[in-house]
Coordinates of C-alpha atoms in Angstrom, one line a residue:
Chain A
X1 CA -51.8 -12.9 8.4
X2 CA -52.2 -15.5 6.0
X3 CA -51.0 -19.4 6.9
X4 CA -47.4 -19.4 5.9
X5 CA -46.1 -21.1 2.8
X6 CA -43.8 -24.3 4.4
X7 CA -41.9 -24.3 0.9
X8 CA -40.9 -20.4 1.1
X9 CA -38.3 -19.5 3.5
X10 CA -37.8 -16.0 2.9
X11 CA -40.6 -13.9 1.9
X12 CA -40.7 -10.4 1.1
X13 CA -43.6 -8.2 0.8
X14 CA -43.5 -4.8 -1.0
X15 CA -40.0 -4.2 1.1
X16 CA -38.5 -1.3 1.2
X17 CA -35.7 0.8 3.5
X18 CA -35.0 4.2 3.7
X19 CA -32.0 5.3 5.6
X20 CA -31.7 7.5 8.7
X21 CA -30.3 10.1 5.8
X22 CA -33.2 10.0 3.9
X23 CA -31.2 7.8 1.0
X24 CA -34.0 4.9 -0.4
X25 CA -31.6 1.8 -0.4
X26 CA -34.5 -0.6 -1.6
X27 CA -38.5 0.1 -2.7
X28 CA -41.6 -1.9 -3.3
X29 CA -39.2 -5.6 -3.3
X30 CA -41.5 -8.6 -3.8
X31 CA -39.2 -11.8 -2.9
X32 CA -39.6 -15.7 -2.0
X33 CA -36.9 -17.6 -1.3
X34 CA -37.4 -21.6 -1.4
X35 CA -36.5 -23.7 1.7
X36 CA -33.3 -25.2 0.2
X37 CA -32.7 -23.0 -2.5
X38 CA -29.8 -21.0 -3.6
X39 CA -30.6 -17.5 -4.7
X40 CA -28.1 -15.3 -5.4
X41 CA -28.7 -11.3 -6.1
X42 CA -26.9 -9.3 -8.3
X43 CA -26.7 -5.9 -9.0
X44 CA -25.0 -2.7 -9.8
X45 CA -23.0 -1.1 -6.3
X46 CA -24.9 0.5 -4.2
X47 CA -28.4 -1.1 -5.7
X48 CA -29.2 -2.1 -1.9
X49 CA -28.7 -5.7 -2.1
X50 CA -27.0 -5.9 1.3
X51 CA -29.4 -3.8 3.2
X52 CA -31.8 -6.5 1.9
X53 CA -29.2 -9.6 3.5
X54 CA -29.1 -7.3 6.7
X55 CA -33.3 -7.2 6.8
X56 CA -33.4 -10.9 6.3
X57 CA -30.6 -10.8 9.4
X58 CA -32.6 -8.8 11.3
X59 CA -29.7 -6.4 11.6
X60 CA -31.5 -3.4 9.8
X61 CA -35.6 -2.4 10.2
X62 CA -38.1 -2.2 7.1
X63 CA -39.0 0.9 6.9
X64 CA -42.1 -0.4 4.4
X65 CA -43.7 -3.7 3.4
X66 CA -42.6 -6.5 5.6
X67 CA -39.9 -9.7 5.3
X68 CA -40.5 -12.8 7.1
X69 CA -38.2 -16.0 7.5
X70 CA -40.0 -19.0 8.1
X71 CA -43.3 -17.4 8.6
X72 CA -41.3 -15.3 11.6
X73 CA -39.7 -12.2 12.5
X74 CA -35.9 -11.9 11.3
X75 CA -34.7 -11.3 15.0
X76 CA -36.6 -14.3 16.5
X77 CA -35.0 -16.3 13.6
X78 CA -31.2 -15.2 14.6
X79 CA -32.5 -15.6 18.3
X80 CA -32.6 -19.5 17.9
X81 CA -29.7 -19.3 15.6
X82 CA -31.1 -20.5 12.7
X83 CA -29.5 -17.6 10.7
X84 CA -26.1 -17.0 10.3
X85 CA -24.2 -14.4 7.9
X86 CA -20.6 -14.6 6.0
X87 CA -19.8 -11.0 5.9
X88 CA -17.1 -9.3 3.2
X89 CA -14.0 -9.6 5.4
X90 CA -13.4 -12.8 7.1
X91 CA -13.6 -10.9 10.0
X92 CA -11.6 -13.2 12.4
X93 CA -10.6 -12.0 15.7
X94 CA -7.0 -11.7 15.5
X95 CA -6.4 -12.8 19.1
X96 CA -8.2 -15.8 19.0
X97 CA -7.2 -19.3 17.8
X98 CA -9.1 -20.4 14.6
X99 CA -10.7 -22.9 16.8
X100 CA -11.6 -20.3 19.3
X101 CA -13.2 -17.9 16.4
X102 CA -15.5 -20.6 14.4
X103 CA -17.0 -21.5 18.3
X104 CA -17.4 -17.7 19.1
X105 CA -21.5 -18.0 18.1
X106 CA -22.0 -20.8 20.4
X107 CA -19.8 -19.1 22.9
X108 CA -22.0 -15.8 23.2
X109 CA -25.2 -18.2 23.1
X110 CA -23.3 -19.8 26.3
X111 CA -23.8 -23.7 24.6
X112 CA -22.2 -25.8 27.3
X113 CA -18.5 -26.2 26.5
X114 CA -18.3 -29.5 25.1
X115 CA -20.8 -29.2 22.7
X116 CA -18.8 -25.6 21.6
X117 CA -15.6 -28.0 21.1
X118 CA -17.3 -31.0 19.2
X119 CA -19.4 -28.5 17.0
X120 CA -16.4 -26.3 16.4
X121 CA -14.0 -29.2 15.1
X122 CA -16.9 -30.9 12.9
X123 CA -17.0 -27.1 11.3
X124 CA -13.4 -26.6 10.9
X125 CA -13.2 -30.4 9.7
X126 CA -16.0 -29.4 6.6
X127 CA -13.3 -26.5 5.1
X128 CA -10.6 -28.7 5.5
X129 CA -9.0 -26.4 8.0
X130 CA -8.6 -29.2 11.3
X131 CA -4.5 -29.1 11.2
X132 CA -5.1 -25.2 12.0
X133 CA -7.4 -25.0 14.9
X134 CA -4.8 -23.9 17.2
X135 CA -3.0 -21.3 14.9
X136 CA -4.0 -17.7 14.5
X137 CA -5.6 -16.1 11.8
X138 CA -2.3 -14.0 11.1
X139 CA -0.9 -17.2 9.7
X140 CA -3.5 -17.9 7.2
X141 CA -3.9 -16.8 3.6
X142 CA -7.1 -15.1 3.0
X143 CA -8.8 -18.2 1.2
X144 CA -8.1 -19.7 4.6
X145 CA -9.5 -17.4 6.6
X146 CA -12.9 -17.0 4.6
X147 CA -12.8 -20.5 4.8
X148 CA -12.7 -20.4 8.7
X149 CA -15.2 -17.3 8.3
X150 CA -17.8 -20.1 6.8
X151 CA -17.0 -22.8 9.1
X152 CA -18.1 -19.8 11.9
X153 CA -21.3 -19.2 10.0
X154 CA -21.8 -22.8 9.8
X155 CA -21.1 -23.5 13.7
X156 CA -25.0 -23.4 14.5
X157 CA -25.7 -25.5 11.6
X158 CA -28.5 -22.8 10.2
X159 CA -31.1 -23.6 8.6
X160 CA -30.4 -20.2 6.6
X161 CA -27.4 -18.7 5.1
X162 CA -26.5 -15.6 4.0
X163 CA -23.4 -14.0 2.0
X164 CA -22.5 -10.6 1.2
X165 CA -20.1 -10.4 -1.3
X166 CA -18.0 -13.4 0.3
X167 CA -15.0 -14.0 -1.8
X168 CA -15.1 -10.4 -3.3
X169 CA -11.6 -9.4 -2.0
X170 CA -10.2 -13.1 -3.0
X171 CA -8.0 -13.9 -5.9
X172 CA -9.5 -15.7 -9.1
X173 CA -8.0 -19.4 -8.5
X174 CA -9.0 -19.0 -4.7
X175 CA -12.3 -17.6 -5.5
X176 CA -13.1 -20.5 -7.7
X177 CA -12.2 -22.9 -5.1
X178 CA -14.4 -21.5 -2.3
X179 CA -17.2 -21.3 -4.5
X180 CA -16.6 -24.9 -5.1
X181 CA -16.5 -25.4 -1.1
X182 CA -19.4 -23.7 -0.9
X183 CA -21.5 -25.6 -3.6
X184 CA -20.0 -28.8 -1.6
X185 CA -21.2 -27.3 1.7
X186 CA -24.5 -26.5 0.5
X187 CA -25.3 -29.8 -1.3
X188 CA -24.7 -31.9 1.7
X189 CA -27.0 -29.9 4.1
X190 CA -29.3 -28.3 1.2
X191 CA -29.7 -25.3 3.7
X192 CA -31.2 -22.1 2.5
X193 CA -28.8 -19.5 1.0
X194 CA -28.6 -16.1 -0.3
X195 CA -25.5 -14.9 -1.7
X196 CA -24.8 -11.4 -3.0
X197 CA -22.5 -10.7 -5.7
X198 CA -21.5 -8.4 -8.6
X199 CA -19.5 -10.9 -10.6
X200 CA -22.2 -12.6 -13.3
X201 CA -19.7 -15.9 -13.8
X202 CA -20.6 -16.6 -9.6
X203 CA -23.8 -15.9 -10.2
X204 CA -24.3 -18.1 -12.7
X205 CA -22.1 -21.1 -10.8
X206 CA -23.9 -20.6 -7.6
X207 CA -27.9 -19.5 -8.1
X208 CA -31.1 -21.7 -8.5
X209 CA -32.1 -18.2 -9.6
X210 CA -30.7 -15.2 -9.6
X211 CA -32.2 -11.9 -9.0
X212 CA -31.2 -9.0 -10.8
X213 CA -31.7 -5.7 -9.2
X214 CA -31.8 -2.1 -10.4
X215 CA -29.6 1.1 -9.1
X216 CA -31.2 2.1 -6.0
X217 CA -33.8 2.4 -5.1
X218 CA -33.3 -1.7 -5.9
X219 CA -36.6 -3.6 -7.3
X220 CA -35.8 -6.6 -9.2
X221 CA -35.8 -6.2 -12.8
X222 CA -35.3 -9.5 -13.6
X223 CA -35.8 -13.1 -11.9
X224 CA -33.3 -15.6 -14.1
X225 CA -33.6 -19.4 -13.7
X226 CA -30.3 -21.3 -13.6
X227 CA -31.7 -24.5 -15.6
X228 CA -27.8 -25.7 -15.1
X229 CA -27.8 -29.4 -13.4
X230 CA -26.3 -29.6 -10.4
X231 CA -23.6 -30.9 -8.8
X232 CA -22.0 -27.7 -10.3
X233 CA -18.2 -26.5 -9.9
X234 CA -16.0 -24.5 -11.1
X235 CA -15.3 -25.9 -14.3
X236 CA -19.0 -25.4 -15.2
X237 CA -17.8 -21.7 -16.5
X238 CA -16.2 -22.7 -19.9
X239 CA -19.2 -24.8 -21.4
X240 CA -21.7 -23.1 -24.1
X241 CA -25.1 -23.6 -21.9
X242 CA -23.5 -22.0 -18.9
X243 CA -22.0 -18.7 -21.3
X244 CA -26.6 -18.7 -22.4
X245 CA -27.5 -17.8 -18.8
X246 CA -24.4 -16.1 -18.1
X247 CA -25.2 -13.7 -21.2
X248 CA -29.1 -13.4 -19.8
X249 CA -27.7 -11.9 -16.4
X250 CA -25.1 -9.4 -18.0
X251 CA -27.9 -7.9 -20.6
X252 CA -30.0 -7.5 -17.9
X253 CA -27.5 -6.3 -15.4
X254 CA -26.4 -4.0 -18.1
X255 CA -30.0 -2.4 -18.4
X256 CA -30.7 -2.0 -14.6
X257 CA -27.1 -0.6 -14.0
X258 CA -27.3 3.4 -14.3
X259 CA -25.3 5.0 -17.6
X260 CA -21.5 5.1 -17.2
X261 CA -20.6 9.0 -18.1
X262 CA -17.2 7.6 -19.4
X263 CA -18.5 5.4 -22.2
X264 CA -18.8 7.4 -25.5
X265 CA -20.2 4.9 -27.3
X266 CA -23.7 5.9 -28.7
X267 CA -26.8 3.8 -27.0
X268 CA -29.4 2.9 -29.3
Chain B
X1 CA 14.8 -6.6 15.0
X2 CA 17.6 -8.6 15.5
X3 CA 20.5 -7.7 17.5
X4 CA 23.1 -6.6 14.7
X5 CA 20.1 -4.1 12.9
X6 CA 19.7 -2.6 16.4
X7 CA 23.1 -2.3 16.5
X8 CA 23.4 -0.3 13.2
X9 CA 20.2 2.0 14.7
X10 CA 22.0 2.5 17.3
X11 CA 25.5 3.8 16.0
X12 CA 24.4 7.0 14.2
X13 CA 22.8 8.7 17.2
X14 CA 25.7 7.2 19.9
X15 CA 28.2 9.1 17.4
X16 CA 26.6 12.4 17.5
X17 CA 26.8 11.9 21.3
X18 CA 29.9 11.4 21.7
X19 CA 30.5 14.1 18.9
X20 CA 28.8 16.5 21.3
X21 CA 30.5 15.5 24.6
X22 CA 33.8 16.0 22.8
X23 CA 32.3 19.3 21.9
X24 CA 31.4 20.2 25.8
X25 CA 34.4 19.1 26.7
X26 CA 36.3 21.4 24.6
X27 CA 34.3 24.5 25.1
X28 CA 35.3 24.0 28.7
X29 CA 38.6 23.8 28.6
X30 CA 38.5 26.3 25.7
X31 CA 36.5 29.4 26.7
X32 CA 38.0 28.3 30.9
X33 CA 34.0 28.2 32.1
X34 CA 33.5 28.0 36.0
X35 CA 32.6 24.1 37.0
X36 CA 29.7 25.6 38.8
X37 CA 28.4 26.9 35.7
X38 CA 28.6 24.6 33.3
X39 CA 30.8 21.5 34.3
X40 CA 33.0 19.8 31.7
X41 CA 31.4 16.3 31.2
X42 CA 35.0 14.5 32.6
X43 CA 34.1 16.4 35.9
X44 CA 30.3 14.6 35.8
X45 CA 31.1 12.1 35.1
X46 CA 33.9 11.7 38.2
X47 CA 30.9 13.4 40.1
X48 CA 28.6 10.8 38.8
X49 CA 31.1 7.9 40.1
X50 CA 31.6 9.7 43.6
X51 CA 28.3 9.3 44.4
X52 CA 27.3 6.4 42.1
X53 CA 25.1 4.8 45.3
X54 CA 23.1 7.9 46.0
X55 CA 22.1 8.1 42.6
X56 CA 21.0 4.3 42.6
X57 CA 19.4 4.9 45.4
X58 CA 17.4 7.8 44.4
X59 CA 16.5 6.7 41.0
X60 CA 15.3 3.6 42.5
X61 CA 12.9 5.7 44.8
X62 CA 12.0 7.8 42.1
X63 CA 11.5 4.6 40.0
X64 CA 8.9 3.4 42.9
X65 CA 7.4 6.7 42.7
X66 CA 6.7 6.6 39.0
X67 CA 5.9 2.8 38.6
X68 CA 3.3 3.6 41.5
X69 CA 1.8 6.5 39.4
X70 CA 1.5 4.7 36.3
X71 CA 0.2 1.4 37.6
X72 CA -2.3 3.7 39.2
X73 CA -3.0 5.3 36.2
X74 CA -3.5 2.5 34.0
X75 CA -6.2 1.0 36.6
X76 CA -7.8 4.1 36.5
X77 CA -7.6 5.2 33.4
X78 CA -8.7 2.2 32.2
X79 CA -11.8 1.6 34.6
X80 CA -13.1 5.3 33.2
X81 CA -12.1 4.4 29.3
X82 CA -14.2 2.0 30.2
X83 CA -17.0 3.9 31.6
X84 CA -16.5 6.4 28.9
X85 CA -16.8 3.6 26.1
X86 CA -20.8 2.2 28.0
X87 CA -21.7 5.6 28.4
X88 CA -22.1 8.4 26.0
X89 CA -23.7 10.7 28.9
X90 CA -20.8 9.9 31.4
X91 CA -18.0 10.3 28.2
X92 CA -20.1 13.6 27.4
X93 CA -20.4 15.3 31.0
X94 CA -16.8 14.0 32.4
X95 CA -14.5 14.0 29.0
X96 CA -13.8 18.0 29.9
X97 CA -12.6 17.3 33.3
X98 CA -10.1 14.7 32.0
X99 CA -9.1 17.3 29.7
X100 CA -8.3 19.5 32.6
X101 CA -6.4 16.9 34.1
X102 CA -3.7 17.4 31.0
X103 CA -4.0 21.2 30.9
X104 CA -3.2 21.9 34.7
X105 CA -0.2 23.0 35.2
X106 CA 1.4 20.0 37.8
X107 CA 3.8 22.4 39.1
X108 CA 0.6 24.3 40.4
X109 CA -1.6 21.3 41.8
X110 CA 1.4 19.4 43.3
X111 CA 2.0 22.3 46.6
X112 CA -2.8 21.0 47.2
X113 CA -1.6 17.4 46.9
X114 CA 1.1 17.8 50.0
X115 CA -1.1 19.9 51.7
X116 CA -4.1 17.0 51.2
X117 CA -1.6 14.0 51.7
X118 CA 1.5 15.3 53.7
X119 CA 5.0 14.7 52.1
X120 CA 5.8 11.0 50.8
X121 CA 5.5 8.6 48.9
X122 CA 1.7 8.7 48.0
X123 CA 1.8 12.5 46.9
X124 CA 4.6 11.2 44.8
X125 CA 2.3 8.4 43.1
X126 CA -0.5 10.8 43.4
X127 CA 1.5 13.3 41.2
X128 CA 2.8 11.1 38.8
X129 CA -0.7 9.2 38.6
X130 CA -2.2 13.0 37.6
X131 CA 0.0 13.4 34.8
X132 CA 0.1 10.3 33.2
X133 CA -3.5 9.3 33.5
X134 CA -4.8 11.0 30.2
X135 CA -3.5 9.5 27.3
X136 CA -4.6 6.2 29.0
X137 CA -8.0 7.5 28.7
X138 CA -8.0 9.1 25.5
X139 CA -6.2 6.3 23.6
X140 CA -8.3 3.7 25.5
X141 CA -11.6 5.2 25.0
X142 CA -10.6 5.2 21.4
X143 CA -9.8 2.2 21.0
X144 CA -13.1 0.6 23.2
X145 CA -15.1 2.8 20.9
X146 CA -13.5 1.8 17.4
X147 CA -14.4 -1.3 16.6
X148 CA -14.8 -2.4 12.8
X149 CA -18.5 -2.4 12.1
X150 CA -19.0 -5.9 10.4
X151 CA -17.4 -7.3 14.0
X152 CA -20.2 -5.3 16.0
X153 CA -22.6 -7.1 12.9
X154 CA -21.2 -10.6 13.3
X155 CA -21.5 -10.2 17.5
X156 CA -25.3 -8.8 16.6
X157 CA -26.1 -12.4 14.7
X158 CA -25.7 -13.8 18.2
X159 CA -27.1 -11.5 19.8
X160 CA -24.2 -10.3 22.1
X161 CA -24.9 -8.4 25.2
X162 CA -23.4 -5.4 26.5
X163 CA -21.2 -7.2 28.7
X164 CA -20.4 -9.9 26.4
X165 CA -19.5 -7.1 23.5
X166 CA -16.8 -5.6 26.5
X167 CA -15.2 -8.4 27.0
X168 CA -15.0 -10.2 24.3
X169 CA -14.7 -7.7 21.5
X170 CA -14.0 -4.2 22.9
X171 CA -11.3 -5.0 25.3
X172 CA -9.1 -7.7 23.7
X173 CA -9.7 -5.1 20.7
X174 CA -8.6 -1.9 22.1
X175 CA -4.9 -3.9 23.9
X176 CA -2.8 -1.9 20.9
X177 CA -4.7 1.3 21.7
X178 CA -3.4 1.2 25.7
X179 CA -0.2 -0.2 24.9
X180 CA 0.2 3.4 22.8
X181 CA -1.3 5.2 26.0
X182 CA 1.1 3.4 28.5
X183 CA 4.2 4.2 25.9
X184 CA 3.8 8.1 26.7
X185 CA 2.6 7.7 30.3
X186 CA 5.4 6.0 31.2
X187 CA 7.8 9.2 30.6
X188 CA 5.0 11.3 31.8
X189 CA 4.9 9.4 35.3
X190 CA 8.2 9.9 35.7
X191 CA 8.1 13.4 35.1
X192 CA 5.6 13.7 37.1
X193 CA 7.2 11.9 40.0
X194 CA 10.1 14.0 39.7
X195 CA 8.1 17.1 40.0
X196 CA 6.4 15.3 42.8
X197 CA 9.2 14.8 44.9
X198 CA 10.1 18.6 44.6
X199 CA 7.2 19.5 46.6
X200 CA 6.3 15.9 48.5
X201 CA 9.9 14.7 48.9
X202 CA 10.0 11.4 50.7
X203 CA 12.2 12.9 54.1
X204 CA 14.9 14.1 55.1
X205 CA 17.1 10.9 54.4
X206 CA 15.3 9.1 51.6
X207 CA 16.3 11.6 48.4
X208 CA 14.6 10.6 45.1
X209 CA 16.2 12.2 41.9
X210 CA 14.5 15.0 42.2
X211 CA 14.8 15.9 45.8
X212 CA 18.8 15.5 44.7
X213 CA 18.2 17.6 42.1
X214 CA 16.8 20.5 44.1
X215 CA 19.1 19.9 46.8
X216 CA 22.1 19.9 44.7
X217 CA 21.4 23.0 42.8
X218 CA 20.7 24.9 45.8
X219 CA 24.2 23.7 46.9
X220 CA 25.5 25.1 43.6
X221 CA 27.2 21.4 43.1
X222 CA 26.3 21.5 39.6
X223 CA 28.9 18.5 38.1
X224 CA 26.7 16.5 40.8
X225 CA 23.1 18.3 39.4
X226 CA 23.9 17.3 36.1
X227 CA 24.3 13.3 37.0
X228 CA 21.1 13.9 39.0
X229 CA 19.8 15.3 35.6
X230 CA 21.1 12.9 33.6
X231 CA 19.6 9.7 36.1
X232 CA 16.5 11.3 35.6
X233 CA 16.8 10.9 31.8
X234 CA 17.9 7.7 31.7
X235 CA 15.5 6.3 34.2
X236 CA 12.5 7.8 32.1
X237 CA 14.2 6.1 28.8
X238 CA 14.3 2.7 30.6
X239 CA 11.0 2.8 31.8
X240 CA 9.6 3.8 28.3
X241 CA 11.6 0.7 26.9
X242 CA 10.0 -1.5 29.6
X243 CA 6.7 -0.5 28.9
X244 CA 7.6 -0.9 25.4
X245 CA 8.7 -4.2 25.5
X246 CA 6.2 -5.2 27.7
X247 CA 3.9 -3.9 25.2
X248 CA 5.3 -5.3 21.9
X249 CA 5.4 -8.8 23.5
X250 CA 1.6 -8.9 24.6
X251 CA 0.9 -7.6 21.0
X252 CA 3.3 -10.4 19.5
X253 CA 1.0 -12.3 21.6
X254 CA -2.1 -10.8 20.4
X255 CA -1.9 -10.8 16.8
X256 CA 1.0 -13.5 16.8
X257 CA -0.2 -17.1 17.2
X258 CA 1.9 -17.3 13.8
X259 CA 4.3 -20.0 15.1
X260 CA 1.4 -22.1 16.6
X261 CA 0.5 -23.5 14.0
X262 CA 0.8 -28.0 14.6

């Protein structure tokens, strides 16, 4: 095996996973991902880009080709919790305080208690959630509670992030706000991330790059730079350079994404 | 719910009750039907006054009986949801034997239990425990096994044990699912109790509700059968509502933590 890369965090090699079923969710993926960057992957539903988040996890097999993070195995990475994932749905325990959900990760790695408390208020102290440590997630709006679903992720203080589809079930003006946390997030500890989205605008705000995959099987179609300076928020969306890139994404999102029976109009 | 809402969902049901015991009372008096046949609700309810102590009594050993089979059922039943939920071989190989624990007919089994464990109180629990072990099992099986799949992912990124995954997902996950379970047990133990005591009794001098019940229907004292009958009833509604209550406040609890927040 060759001597790792120590500017690549992430690299895929010719990846591809077939289901138990026999479905191909992803086929001959070649992918690095920076130490420090931001990559977000787009692409039509179903195109596989989870299954790729859940290799890089460790939490699904390769069933070709191989993916490495930091030169290692994904399961020896989430081992010494340098990994962490921000799933769909907040997925908060409803029985647990806030508090008691954003330590759960250092709980089930049995960090001495102390340790779980001081990490577990700095974490809920970086969303801005400190005044609801003690209440429940039933009493939270759902920004809130994806918010307390990052400070969770963030509780190990990996070296790796990744998102599937995070804000996806969030409102516009509470979308656009946690993207914003996140940006904030990720500029003061400039950890790895790799978001998955189908919305172009995030992808666009968020990405270094942004990878555009085809219906499944996925293979990336197109690798985008983002030349957009950085710090980056929200507002970023309205300007002319930003609706460029943002145009890029969507013609080539528009190619990989398989024909829609219901349009009429004629392709040429 | 507060109390006047209860109060309206209370009053439609309480009228047609009353509408039906002014009904009985008039066929009674009506149509001149023998008090050993079918007593006007007046004469039970005098009946029900005469021996207002006996019926305490018994429905508070019939109450011991059925408190004892549930309790026992709920350790039980939740020791083998629990087995059931760690092992798919033990589920697999033992699910149709709890099956046959709901199909048997109690009235059958419950003449083996006294000859096994003599009359008294623990072939009372015993019989009681019998019926209203299953839906314990079934509903808390369920709910140990059903567990969203991005919580068994997030508990995976930390690499959860088995033990770990129990404890700190699966049970405090599956409390709604035995709360349902302990809801219809609770009238099922007391049924089953009842039936208990026909065969098990607890002696000659300690009558439960439904040692009164036989003994009062072989008497032919039917005003007095029917306020044995109607104890039994009531006893079954109050412990449902306890176990109800019980329930709804330890899922308040559960999913509450609304008011905590400052």
């Amino acid at each position: 095996m060759p001597e790792p890369d120590p500017a690549s965090h992430i690299e895929a090699r010719g990846l591809g996973v077939r289901f138990p079923g026999g479905v191909q969710a992803l086929s001959g993926l070649d992918l690095v991902v920076r130490r420090g960057e931001l990559l977000v992957v787009i692409g039509p539903s179903g195109c596989g880009k989870s299954t790729f988040l859940r290799v890089a996890a460790g939490l699904a097999p390769a069933s070709e080709g191989t993916l490495t993070v930091a030169g290692e195995a994904p399961e020896r990475v989430r081992a010494r919790r340098a990994v962490a994932f921000v799933f769909q749905d907040p997925t908060l325990l409803p029985w647990r305080s806030l508090h008691a959900n954003v330590r759960l990760p250092l709980e089930l790695a049995r960090v001495p208690s102390a340790e779980q408390n001081l990490a577990a208020d700095a974490a809920l102290a970086l969303v801005g959630l400190s005044e609801f440590a003690a209440a429940g997630p039933a009493a939270l709006s759902g920004g809130m509670k994806m918010r307390a679903s990052l400070a969770r992720a963030l509780v190990t203080r990996p070296e790796l992030l990744l998102l599937d589809e995070p804000f996806g079930a969030l409102d516009e003006l509470t979308r656009e706000r946690l993207n914003d946390e996140l940006l904030r997030l990720w500029e003061r500890d400039r950890f790895t991330a790799v978001a998955v989205t189908h919305s172009v605008a995030e992808a666009v705000l968020l990405g270094d790059r942004v990878v555009v995959l085809s219906a499944r099987p996925g293979r990336i179609v197109a690798d985008i730079p983002v030349p957009l300076p950085r710090p980056r928020r929200a507002a970023l969306v309205g300007a002319p350079e930003f609706a460029a890139v943002a145009a890029e994404v969507r013609a080539r999102l528009r190619a990989a994404a398989p024909p829609d029976p219901s349009d009429l109009s004629v392709r040429t | 719910m507060s109390l006047a809402s209860a109060a309206r969902a209370a009053f439609p049901p309480l009228l047609v009750f009353l509408a039906f015991l002014g009904l009985w009372q008039l066929a009674c008096v009506a149509l001149a039907l023998p008090a050993y046949l079918v007593p006007a609700p007046a004469e039970v309810a005098r009946e029900a006054a005469a021996h207002a102590d006996a019926l305490a009594e018994a429905a508070l050993l019939t109450a011991v009986g059925a408190l004892g089979g549930l309790g026992a059922s709920l350790v039980v039943g939740g020791l083998v949801a629990v087995l059931f939920s760690q092992s798919q071989t033990a589920a697999r190989s033992l699910y149709p034997y709890a099956i046959f624990l709901q199909t048997v007919p109690i009235v059958a089994v419950a003449p083996l239990i006294v000859v096994w464990f003599g009359t008294g109180l623990q072939s009372v629990v015993l019989t009681a425990a019998i019926l209203s072990v299953f839906p314990i099992i079934t509903n808390g099986t369920t709910g140990l096994v059903r567990v969203d799949p991005q919580l068994l992912e997030l508990f995976a990124m930390s690499d959860a044990s088995r033990l770990q995954l129990l404890l700190k997902l699966r049970l405090p996950g599956s409390l709604p699912y035995f709360v349902a379970g302990a809801k219809i047990s609770a009238g099922l133990a007391v049924i089953g109790a009842i039936v208990g005591e026909f065969f098990a009794g607890f002696g000659a001098d300690d009558l439960g509700l439904g040692a009164l019940i036989l003994q009062t229907s072989g008497r032919l004292q039917t005003a007095y059968l029917f306020a044995a009958i109607f104890s039994a009833t009531l006893l079954g509604l109050v412990l449902f509502g306890a176990v109800a209550l019980l329930g709804e406040l330890a899922l308040r609890r559960w999913r509450g933590r609304e008011l905590a927040v400052h």
